[in-house]
Structures are given as C-alpha cells and as structure tokens.
Amino acid sequence: MLRFADISFAFGDAPAIDKLNLTINPGELAVLLGRSGCGKTTALRLAAGLIQPTGGQLINTFTRTASVFQEPRLLPWATALDNAAFGLKALGVDREHRRLQAAQLLRQFGINEADFDKRPWELSGGMAQRVAFARALAIKPQLVLMDEPFSALDAGLRREMQTIVRDAAKKDNVAVLFVTHDVNEAVRLADRIFVLSAAPARAVAELTNYPPASLAEAYQAGSALLQHPIVADALTT
Amino acid sequence: MRPGVRKWAWSAVGIVLFAALWQTIHAISGPLILPSLADTFRALVDITASGIVGSTVLATGQQALAGWLLAAAIGCGLGLLAGHVDAVGDAVAPLATMVFATPPIVWVVLALLWFGPGSIEPMFTVVMSTFPIIFASCLQGVRGRDKLLDEMASTFNVPRMQHTVDVVLPQVWAQVLPALATTIAYAWKVAIMAEMLGGGTGLGGQLATARANLDMPEMMAWISVILALVLVCDGLLLMPFRRYLNTRFNTLKLR
C-alpha cells in the first residue's frame, strides 16, 4: 500500500503540494489526473523517494517500486536488451538469467528479437518506451510509478501502450500510480482516478472507474467526466 | 574520371607544385637556406642506411608514449576524483588551468634544471603539457553527465559500483577519448621539442645535431622522417579512432 497522508511539499517558498491525501492498494491502477504544472510529477517523485515531503507522512509498504519516466531514459550506449535488464543487474541477477527475463518481457510488449541488439537511437519512440516499461517490470515490482510516459507518442500508439500497461499490471497484480493530464487516458487506464487541483496540488475528487471496452465509450466517459464541475474546474480553468 | 582517381590526381598535382616551389627556393636562396631535393633524398638514404632511424624514432616514441600514458593516468584519476568530490574539483581546477597555461618550453627549462639533459626530461615535459587537457575533459565528462540517467539509476537502487561502471564511465569515456586522441599527437611534437632543446637521443636530438653541424640536407631528411611518422600515425591510428568516435557520438543522443 502507498499512502500520502497530508503530504505537503514546497520548492523553497513556493508550495507545490498542499496536504495531499490518497491511498493506492495492491494491484490497483490509480491515475493522478491534473493539469500541467499542478504538482503531479512532484507527487510521483515523492512516492519514488527522490525527494522528501516538507510535511505529512508518506507510507510505502510495497517491497519494490519501479519508475517509468516521461522520457525513456535508456542508456544510449547499451542495447535494448541490456537496457531492459538494467534493473535486474542491480538486484544481482546473473547475466544469462537477466537477459532471459528481459527478453521475455520485451517479447510480451511486442519487440521483435531482431530489435534486441539495437541501441536506443535506432528505436522508435514507442519502442523505446516499451523497453523502459520492460526495464521497470523486469524487477517484479509491486508498484510502478509512471509519469506521463506516453505523452510524446501519437494517439494510436498511445492507446496501444495503455492496453499494454493495463494488461501487464493486471496479469502480474502490480499496482500502478500513473500521472497524466489527459482525461481519456485516465478513463482508459484507471481503476481509480484522483483529480488534483491546480498548484499547489490537493486531491479534489476520487472516482472509481471501469475502463470502457470501446474507444467511443472511452471518449464518452471522458467528456462526461470533464463536464463535472469539480473536474472541469481542476482541469480547465 | 572517377571521383577517387580525380582526388588522387589533384593530390599528385599538389605534391608536384610543392616540389617545384622547393626547388625554386633552393635555386634562389642557395643550399644553406634550403638544400636541393636530391641532396635531401641522399641524406635520407644515408641515415636510413646507417640504421639509426629505427632507434631514433623508438627513443622519441618511448618518451612520448610513456609521458602520454602517465598523463592519461594522472588526468583521468584526478578528473574522476574531482568530478565526484566537488571540493577536490574546485581545488584542482585552477591549478590545472595554471599548468595548462604554462608554455611547454617552461617545462623543458625546469626539467633540464631538475633532471638534467638527456634524461626523463622529454617525458616530464609531455606529462605536464598533456595531463591538464585530459583532466579537463574527464572532469567535464563527470560533471556534464546526464542527471536524468543518474535519477533513473537511483530509482532502481543501483549499487555505487554499477552506477559508476554502467552509467558514469561510458559518458566520461565519450569526452575523454577525443582528448586522448588529441594529446597523443601533441605528445610527439612536445617530446621532439624537448629533446631538441635538452640534447636528447631521439628525433629532437638528431635535429639539434644537424643544426649544430649546419647540415641542412640531414636536417631536412630528419624533418621528412618526422612528417612521414605523423602521416603514418594519422592514417593507422587516428583515422580509425575518429571513425569509431563518430559512431560513438551518434549513440550518445539521449532517448
């Protein structure tokens, strides 16, 4: 379980997060939905332990947490396979086994064997982000933190990646905290959506969501959500 | 004409023009300023036949290579340390700048006083003239590395050793390699100069002797040996090196 209890954070005098409360349960796909610059990424960096809160209490009982960033952040000189196996190396898994496990995940995410030896600059944006996702899942985390990882991809590719993330998380019962500013992405992914206010971020709504099967339904649900005054106020004004 | 052939043809034209210019200057100013091509060639044959070219080149090569290796070790060691420990970096950077700003000739003079002529003086001069360049590139490599990759590695709780080997060193390497390539060429020139002024045994020493004897053909013969060495070095060592660097830099675009 990951719990933000009255978490606050400030950059010097500028508050970025103001008494944020939320809980992510095991195996749950939670989306933090908020406008650009509202403090979503800061919340994720707090969850990853990269920065410490200036107030409140952060409890993370998940034994292993992995991160996927806005950019793939692959090692430019290493192959796709070695990049996917990077986290396993840190866990002390030997070369043969970590490459086997990484290869299995790459295949699961639709990367062909022919591309395993390619360097990041030879991969498309979508492929690079799949490798980054494989790198995160390879260490068998209980929680994956994802910071708008598909914002640089085109709409079709983004939908494909959303399906991959949801399927993989559900298959291995991995909890995901996914940050986005895109209502449709939230609707397509989430079990639960936390709507954040403009900066400093507070959770202004917490919604249970059942991802619609069809694209049309997803758009419908997304626009319905946007018409709710609290969500509209948080995202559009 | 095929482009390759045309390129070679123009190179040949350049060489012929150069030879013509040489002969003209020789004809105008006499053999004491510039010996004829034939005399130079004869002197070249003489020194080659006497068997000293190999040992002379080797003597200079030893001094240059030993100095360069030592400079690489000092520069990389200090650079890595300074890059990781800010206090060391701030303390060493102005010193390295001072050392680098000092003309190589100053090191020759100091080395002659400290170690005497014909000793490790050329090597010392090479070390002092090249290590600041390697140090600066190494420091730049560590400090200018991609912080996003550091952050990524820290989310995976990467141990310090793996972080250094897998994340930091490849980025440092990309900065240090060009510096190593530049300084190895520089090391040759500095070693020859130091030998020339310090009465060493290598190429510089031969140049000094030829100058003392006012033996212009032999002087020009040794100069052509040096130029040939530079060309061979460039073709065999530095060209493949540069090609490797080009592909390497291509891979350093962040994804």
XYZ file of C-alpha atoms in Angstrom:
492
model
C 0.000 0.000 0.000
C 1.152 3.532 -0.771
C -0.393 6.269 1.345
C 0.008 10.016 1.142
C -1.233 11.347 4.496
C -1.498 15.136 4.499
C 1.595 15.315 2.335
C 2.918 18.792 1.567
C 5.889 19.842 -0.462
C 7.348 23.237 -1.307
C 10.146 24.376 -3.578
C 11.614 26.980 -1.229
C 8.668 29.288 -0.552
C 6.547 28.037 -3.433
C 4.144 25.298 -2.297
C 3.764 22.556 -4.936
C 1.623 20.121 -2.961
C -0.784 21.052 -0.199
C -1.981 18.341 2.197
C -2.449 15.639 -0.412
C -4.282 12.513 0.742
C -4.520 9.358 -1.299
C -4.071 5.614 -0.962
C -3.076 3.094 -3.612
C -3.888 -0.527 -2.809
C -2.029 -3.604 -4.076
C -2.844 -4.467 -7.683
C -4.726 -1.231 -8.215
C -4.276 1.029 -11.217
C -4.559 4.572 -9.899
C -4.341 7.676 -12.065
C -3.397 11.129 -10.846
C -5.239 13.462 -13.192
C -4.332 17.125 -13.201
C -3.377 19.984 -15.449
C 0.238 20.656 -16.481
C 2.333 22.110 -13.689
C -0.122 21.217 -10.911
C 2.405 19.125 -8.978
C 1.644 15.640 -10.350
C 5.272 14.888 -11.175
C 6.335 16.179 -7.757
C 3.877 13.757 -6.127
C 5.417 10.918 -8.125
C 8.956 11.945 -7.197
C 7.875 11.920 -3.546
C 6.465 8.409 -3.994
C 9.747 7.288 -5.590
C 11.689 8.686 -2.639
C 13.658 11.018 -4.900
C 12.582 13.988 -2.750
C 11.303 14.178 0.827
C 7.977 15.779 1.818
C 8.114 19.020 3.771
C 5.002 17.961 5.729
C 2.777 14.961 6.370
C 3.531 11.277 6.292
C 4.299 9.042 3.343
C 3.875 5.310 3.887
C 5.053 2.841 1.251
C 4.647 -0.791 2.256
C 5.275 -2.101 -1.253
C 8.513 -4.042 -1.099
C 9.700 -2.996 -4.532
C 8.899 0.129 -6.538
C 9.935 0.876 -10.129
C 9.641 4.059 -12.179
C 8.861 4.868 -15.800
C 9.613 8.440 -16.785
C 8.276 10.881 -19.317
C 11.357 10.161 -21.451
C 12.506 6.536 -21.752
C 15.861 7.360 -20.100
C 17.594 4.379 -21.685
C 21.386 4.120 -21.594
C 22.310 5.391 -25.083
C 25.302 3.055 -25.474
C 23.504 -0.117 -24.360
C 21.282 -2.393 -26.445
C 17.529 -2.656 -25.963
C 18.005 -5.997 -24.212
C 20.707 -4.742 -21.840
C 18.612 -1.668 -21.065
C 15.636 -3.843 -20.203
C 17.890 -5.949 -17.960
C 19.468 -2.919 -16.220
C 17.409 -3.137 -13.024
C 17.940 -6.889 -12.731
C 21.690 -6.344 -12.753
C 21.300 -4.083 -9.731
C 19.495 -6.953 -8.000
C 22.489 -9.207 -8.630
C 20.801 -11.479 -11.189
C 23.474 -13.106 -13.361
C 23.854 -12.071 -16.981
C 22.263 -15.116 -18.570
C 19.164 -15.052 -16.387
C 18.616 -11.326 -16.542
C 18.839 -11.373 -20.333
C 16.347 -14.252 -20.478
C 13.870 -12.455 -18.252
C 14.288 -9.145 -20.067
C 13.861 -10.864 -23.453
C 10.624 -12.449 -22.314
C 9.198 -9.069 -21.291
C 10.364 -7.362 -24.486
C 8.594 -10.057 -26.499
C 5.470 -9.658 -24.356
C 5.467 -5.933 -25.206
C 5.777 -6.607 -28.917
C 9.514 -6.029 -29.502
C 10.956 -8.402 -32.082
C 14.090 -10.405 -31.420
C 15.702 -8.570 -34.361
C 15.491 -5.334 -32.368
C 17.034 -6.662 -29.136
C 20.532 -5.590 -30.171
C 19.534 -2.115 -31.350
C 20.690 0.965 -29.466
C 18.076 3.455 -28.241
C 18.695 5.866 -31.136
C 17.751 3.100 -33.566
C 14.399 2.529 -31.835
C 11.187 4.459 -32.457
C 9.733 6.474 -29.567
C 7.121 3.822 -28.884
C 9.663 1.013 -28.893
C 11.993 2.932 -26.569
C 9.151 3.481 -24.103
C 8.281 -0.243 -24.248
C 11.881 -1.059 -23.381
C 11.653 1.372 -20.451
C 8.429 -0.297 -19.292
C 10.064 -3.728 -19.622
C 13.013 -2.449 -17.553
C 10.583 -1.414 -14.805
C 8.543 -4.639 -14.810
C 11.643 -6.848 -15.026
C 12.456 -6.294 -11.359
C 8.979 -7.653 -10.484
C 7.850 -4.527 -8.632
C 4.706 -4.363 -6.522
C 4.257 -0.741 -7.528
C 5.156 1.043 -10.770
C 5.236 4.839 -10.872
C 4.584 6.236 -14.342
C 4.992 9.909 -15.228
C 3.097 10.722 -18.443
C 5.200 8.107 -20.209
C 3.229 8.241 -23.467
C 2.848 11.995 -23.877
C 5.351 12.073 -26.744
C 3.603 9.316 -28.710
C 0.862 9.702 -31.314
C -2.717 8.856 -30.355
C -2.789 5.365 -31.884
C 0.466 4.311 -30.307
C -0.611 5.798 -27.010
C -3.773 3.664 -26.942
C -1.701 0.594 -27.741
C 0.674 1.368 -24.865
C -2.256 1.962 -22.492
C -3.540 -1.518 -23.279
C -0.079 -2.999 -22.736
C 0.273 -1.289 -19.351
C -3.191 -2.291 -18.132
C -2.819 -5.905 -19.311
C 0.653 -6.296 -17.806
C -0.364 -4.739 -14.483
C -3.450 -6.920 -14.180
C -1.600 -10.068 -15.256
C 1.021 -9.746 -12.518
C -1.199 -7.943 -9.995
C 1.104 -4.901 -9.969
C -0.133 -1.604 -8.545
C 0.390 1.389 -10.811
C 0.382 5.073 -9.992
C 0.023 6.775 -13.361
C 0.237 10.518 -13.832
C -1.481 12.215 -16.765
C -3.247 15.415 -17.807
C -5.330 13.542 -20.380
C -8.877 12.654 -19.268
C -9.269 9.985 -21.953
C -6.041 8.310 -20.897
C -7.254 8.283 -17.282
C -10.556 6.746 -18.284
C -8.936 4.052 -20.412
C -6.434 3.022 -17.731
C -7.677 3.551 -14.230
C -9.409 1.569 -11.546
C -9.389 4.788 -9.584
C -8.878 8.392 -10.627
C -7.634 11.081 -8.271
C -8.363 14.529 -9.648
C -5.809 17.092 -8.497
C -6.427 20.823 -8.153
C -4.231 23.412 -9.795
C -0.970 24.067 -7.912
C -0.495 23.589 -5.037
C -1.987 20.152 -5.647
C -4.754 18.735 -3.482
C -6.967 15.771 -4.304
C -10.342 17.359 -5.139
C -12.091 14.175 -6.288
C -11.630 10.445 -6.063
C -13.539 8.372 -8.599
C -13.946 4.665 -9.166
C -13.560 3.869 -12.856
C -14.223 0.834 -15.040
C -12.234 1.220 -18.273
C -14.711 1.036 -21.181
C -14.129 -1.661 -23.769
C -14.538 0.538 -26.828
C -12.839 3.719 -27.864
C -16.169 5.504 -28.406
C -17.289 4.688 -24.872
C -13.972 5.895 -23.509
C -14.373 9.265 -25.234
C -17.949 9.482 -23.989
C -16.899 8.717 -20.428
C -14.034 11.188 -20.729
C -16.229 14.056 -21.876
C -18.826 13.203 -19.237
C -16.106 13.406 -16.629
C -14.939 16.759 -17.962
C -18.470 18.140 -17.567
C -18.465 17.531 -13.864
C -17.967 20.981 -12.279
C -15.185 19.875 -9.888
C -13.196 18.141 -12.646
C -13.817 20.963 -15.101
C -12.655 23.464 -12.513
C -9.479 21.476 -11.753
C -8.525 20.776 -15.344
C -9.700 23.646 -17.494
C -9.926 26.989 -15.723
C 37.483 10.437 -64.470
C 36.208 8.589 -61.393
C 35.980 10.784 -58.232
C 38.566 8.648 -56.414
C 41.033 8.919 -59.260
C 40.408 12.646 -59.590
C 41.130 13.124 -55.884
C 44.428 11.284 -56.201
C 45.313 13.221 -59.351
C 44.806 16.550 -57.581
C 46.852 15.338 -54.604
C 49.653 14.481 -57.032
C 49.392 17.943 -58.578
C 49.757 19.459 -55.096
C 52.881 17.419 -54.379
C 54.451 18.298 -57.739
C 53.755 22.001 -57.140
C 55.292 21.717 -53.665
C 58.443 20.087 -55.100
C 58.683 22.784 -57.743
C 58.361 25.502 -55.094
C 61.059 23.782 -53.015
C 63.470 23.640 -55.934
C 62.777 27.269 -56.831
C 63.507 28.484 -53.306
C 66.645 26.331 -53.293
C 67.771 27.826 -56.611
C 67.165 31.375 -55.395
C 68.480 31.224 -51.832
C 71.198 28.566 -52.021
C 71.837 25.247 -50.183
C 72.440 26.852 -46.755
C 68.826 28.003 -46.571
C 67.203 25.072 -48.342
C 69.096 22.059 -49.743
C 68.057 20.597 -53.078
C 65.534 17.771 -53.149
C 68.233 15.435 -54.437
C 70.615 16.258 -51.537
C 67.796 15.822 -49.048
C 66.864 12.491 -50.576
C 70.528 11.375 -50.486
C 70.756 12.357 -46.804
C 67.577 10.422 -46.138
C 69.073 7.343 -47.808
C 72.263 7.812 -45.765
C 70.572 7.988 -42.371
C 68.334 5.077 -43.319
C 71.349 3.020 -44.427
C 73.237 3.803 -41.222
C 70.413 2.109 -39.301
C 69.776 4.873 -36.774
C 66.294 5.849 -37.951
C 64.605 2.976 -36.110
C 66.378 3.501 -32.791
C 65.899 7.277 -33.007
C 62.168 7.003 -33.659
C 61.929 4.424 -30.891
C 63.723 6.704 -28.408
C 61.321 9.577 -29.069
C 58.372 7.206 -29.182
C 59.253 5.833 -25.755
C 59.433 9.284 -24.193
C 56.229 10.462 -25.886
C 54.272 7.291 -25.158
C 55.438 6.973 -21.541
C 54.644 10.633 -20.938
C 51.253 10.305 -22.572
C 50.334 7.186 -20.602
C 51.386 8.836 -17.366
C 49.431 11.975 -18.281
C 46.380 9.840 -19.090
C 46.615 8.074 -15.732
C 47.060 11.322 -13.789
C 44.463 13.238 -15.838
C 41.805 10.514 -15.652
C 42.448 9.732 -11.994
C 42.321 13.362 -10.907
C 39.427 14.110 -13.257
C 37.256 11.294 -11.907
C 38.044 12.255 -8.318
C 37.462 15.955 -8.973
C 34.206 15.203 -10.797
C 32.814 13.252 -7.873
C 34.151 15.331 -4.985
C 33.322 18.986 -5.552
C 35.956 20.195 -3.065
C 38.708 18.360 -4.963
C 37.380 19.684 -8.266
C 37.330 23.262 -7.051
C 40.811 22.891 -5.563
C 42.441 21.233 -8.580
C 40.763 23.125 -11.444
C 42.697 26.428 -11.053
C 45.962 24.510 -10.629
C 45.310 22.533 -13.801
C 44.483 25.759 -15.627
C 47.778 27.263 -14.464
C 49.733 24.195 -15.531
C 47.963 24.205 -18.889
C 48.602 27.915 -19.414
C 52.340 27.374 -18.850
C 54.117 27.104 -22.242
C 55.789 23.697 -22.801
C 59.139 25.496 -23.175
C 58.966 26.476 -19.477
C 58.639 22.804 -18.534
C 61.643 21.999 -20.733
C 63.750 24.567 -18.888
C 62.576 23.418 -15.473
C 63.071 19.754 -16.380
C 66.614 20.470 -17.603
C 67.391 22.089 -14.270
C 65.681 19.380 -12.227
C 66.588 16.206 -14.123
C 69.490 17.260 -16.363
C 69.737 16.855 -20.160
C 69.155 13.531 -21.893
C 67.118 12.103 -19.025
C 63.388 11.824 -18.447
C 63.139 15.496 -19.365
C 61.116 14.983 -22.611
C 58.733 12.620 -20.824
C 58.220 15.093 -18.000
C 57.512 17.881 -20.483
C 54.951 15.670 -22.258
C 53.235 14.843 -18.961
C 52.980 18.483 -17.887
C 51.772 19.660 -21.311
C 49.100 16.996 -21.833
C 47.635 15.935 -18.480
C 45.621 19.169 -17.942
C 43.817 18.578 -21.257
C 42.889 15.038 -20.237
C 41.976 16.173 -16.724
C 39.661 18.892 -18.026
C 37.857 16.546 -20.426
C 37.449 13.924 -17.723
C 36.087 16.471 -15.256
C 33.712 17.743 -17.936
C 32.595 14.177 -18.621
C 31.739 13.510 -14.977
C 30.147 16.889 -14.252
C 28.324 17.253 -17.535
C 26.810 13.780 -17.434
C 23.110 13.245 -17.887
C 21.498 13.736 -14.491
C 18.266 12.119 -15.700
C 20.145 8.838 -16.108
C 21.512 9.215 -12.565
C 17.974 9.653 -11.293
C 16.771 6.653 -13.292
C 19.561 4.536 -11.827
C 18.757 5.669 -8.302
C 15.114 4.539 -8.670
C 16.497 1.056 -9.341
C 18.707 1.263 -6.228
C 21.743 0.640 -8.404
C 24.849 -0.033 -6.267
C 27.556 2.622 -6.422
C 29.962 0.421 -8.351
C 27.426 -0.482 -11.069
C 26.378 3.150 -11.260
C 29.957 4.243 -11.912
C 30.729 1.480 -14.411
C 27.420 1.337 -16.295
C 26.164 4.920 -16.107
C 29.000 7.372 -15.416
C 32.077 5.920 -17.141
C 30.550 5.497 -20.629
C 29.678 9.211 -20.588
C 33.142 10.167 -19.321
C 34.683 7.916 -21.973
C 32.943 9.832 -24.747
C 34.557 13.053 -23.508
C 37.967 11.609 -22.703
C 38.503 9.678 -25.948
C 38.830 12.771 -28.181
C 41.162 14.335 -25.605
C 43.338 11.209 -25.613
C 43.438 11.262 -29.420
C 44.440 14.934 -29.474
C 47.085 14.603 -26.794
C 48.813 11.578 -28.319
C 49.549 13.637 -31.442
C 50.568 16.586 -29.277
C 52.845 14.348 -27.166
C 55.019 13.588 -30.219
C 55.561 17.242 -31.027
C 56.321 18.197 -27.429
C 58.733 15.261 -26.992
C 60.675 16.248 -30.122
C 60.886 19.858 -28.982
C 62.056 18.845 -25.512
C 64.696 16.514 -26.972
C 65.910 19.187 -29.339
C 66.415 21.695 -26.531
C 67.660 19.181 -23.994
C 70.089 17.270 -26.176
C 68.077 14.065 -26.104
C 68.820 10.992 -28.165
C 65.668 10.854 -30.235
C 64.448 12.780 -33.258
C 64.837 16.111 -31.488
C 68.446 15.251 -30.619
C 69.201 14.423 -34.269
C 67.675 17.722 -35.354
C 69.847 19.554 -32.799
C 72.989 17.787 -34.038
C 72.205 18.516 -37.684
C 71.575 22.146 -36.803
C 74.862 22.397 -34.881
C 76.709 20.948 -37.895
C 74.819 23.247 -40.244
C 73.998 20.047 -42.142
C 70.872 21.224 -43.942
C 70.262 18.082 -46.049
C 70.357 15.915 -42.938
C 68.114 18.352 -41.103
C 65.518 18.202 -43.888
C 65.892 14.409 -44.015
C 65.000 14.135 -40.323
C 62.101 16.533 -40.795
C 60.770 14.285 -43.558
C 61.088 11.282 -41.230
C 59.006 13.167 -38.651
C 56.381 14.124 -41.226
C 56.195 10.566 -42.526
C 55.700 9.363 -38.958
C 52.905 11.851 -38.392
C 51.170 10.741 -41.589
C 51.504 7.058 -40.746
C 50.291 7.695 -37.207
C 47.336 9.634 -38.510
C 46.395 7.036 -41.103
C 46.873 3.950 -38.965
C 45.871 5.162 -35.525
C 43.876 8.350 -35.539
C 41.660 7.848 -38.600
C 40.076 4.601 -37.389
C 39.861 6.215 -33.974
C 37.975 9.217 -35.314
C 35.641 6.916 -37.242
C 34.942 4.999 -34.031
C 34.267 8.261 -32.205
C 31.808 9.396 -34.843
C 29.657 6.299 -34.435
C 30.073 6.551 -30.683
C 28.872 10.148 -30.553
C 25.940 9.181 -32.676
C 24.851 6.821 -29.914
C 25.058 9.490 -27.254
C 21.816 11.169 -28.202
C 19.544 10.713 -25.220
C 16.476 8.576 -25.573
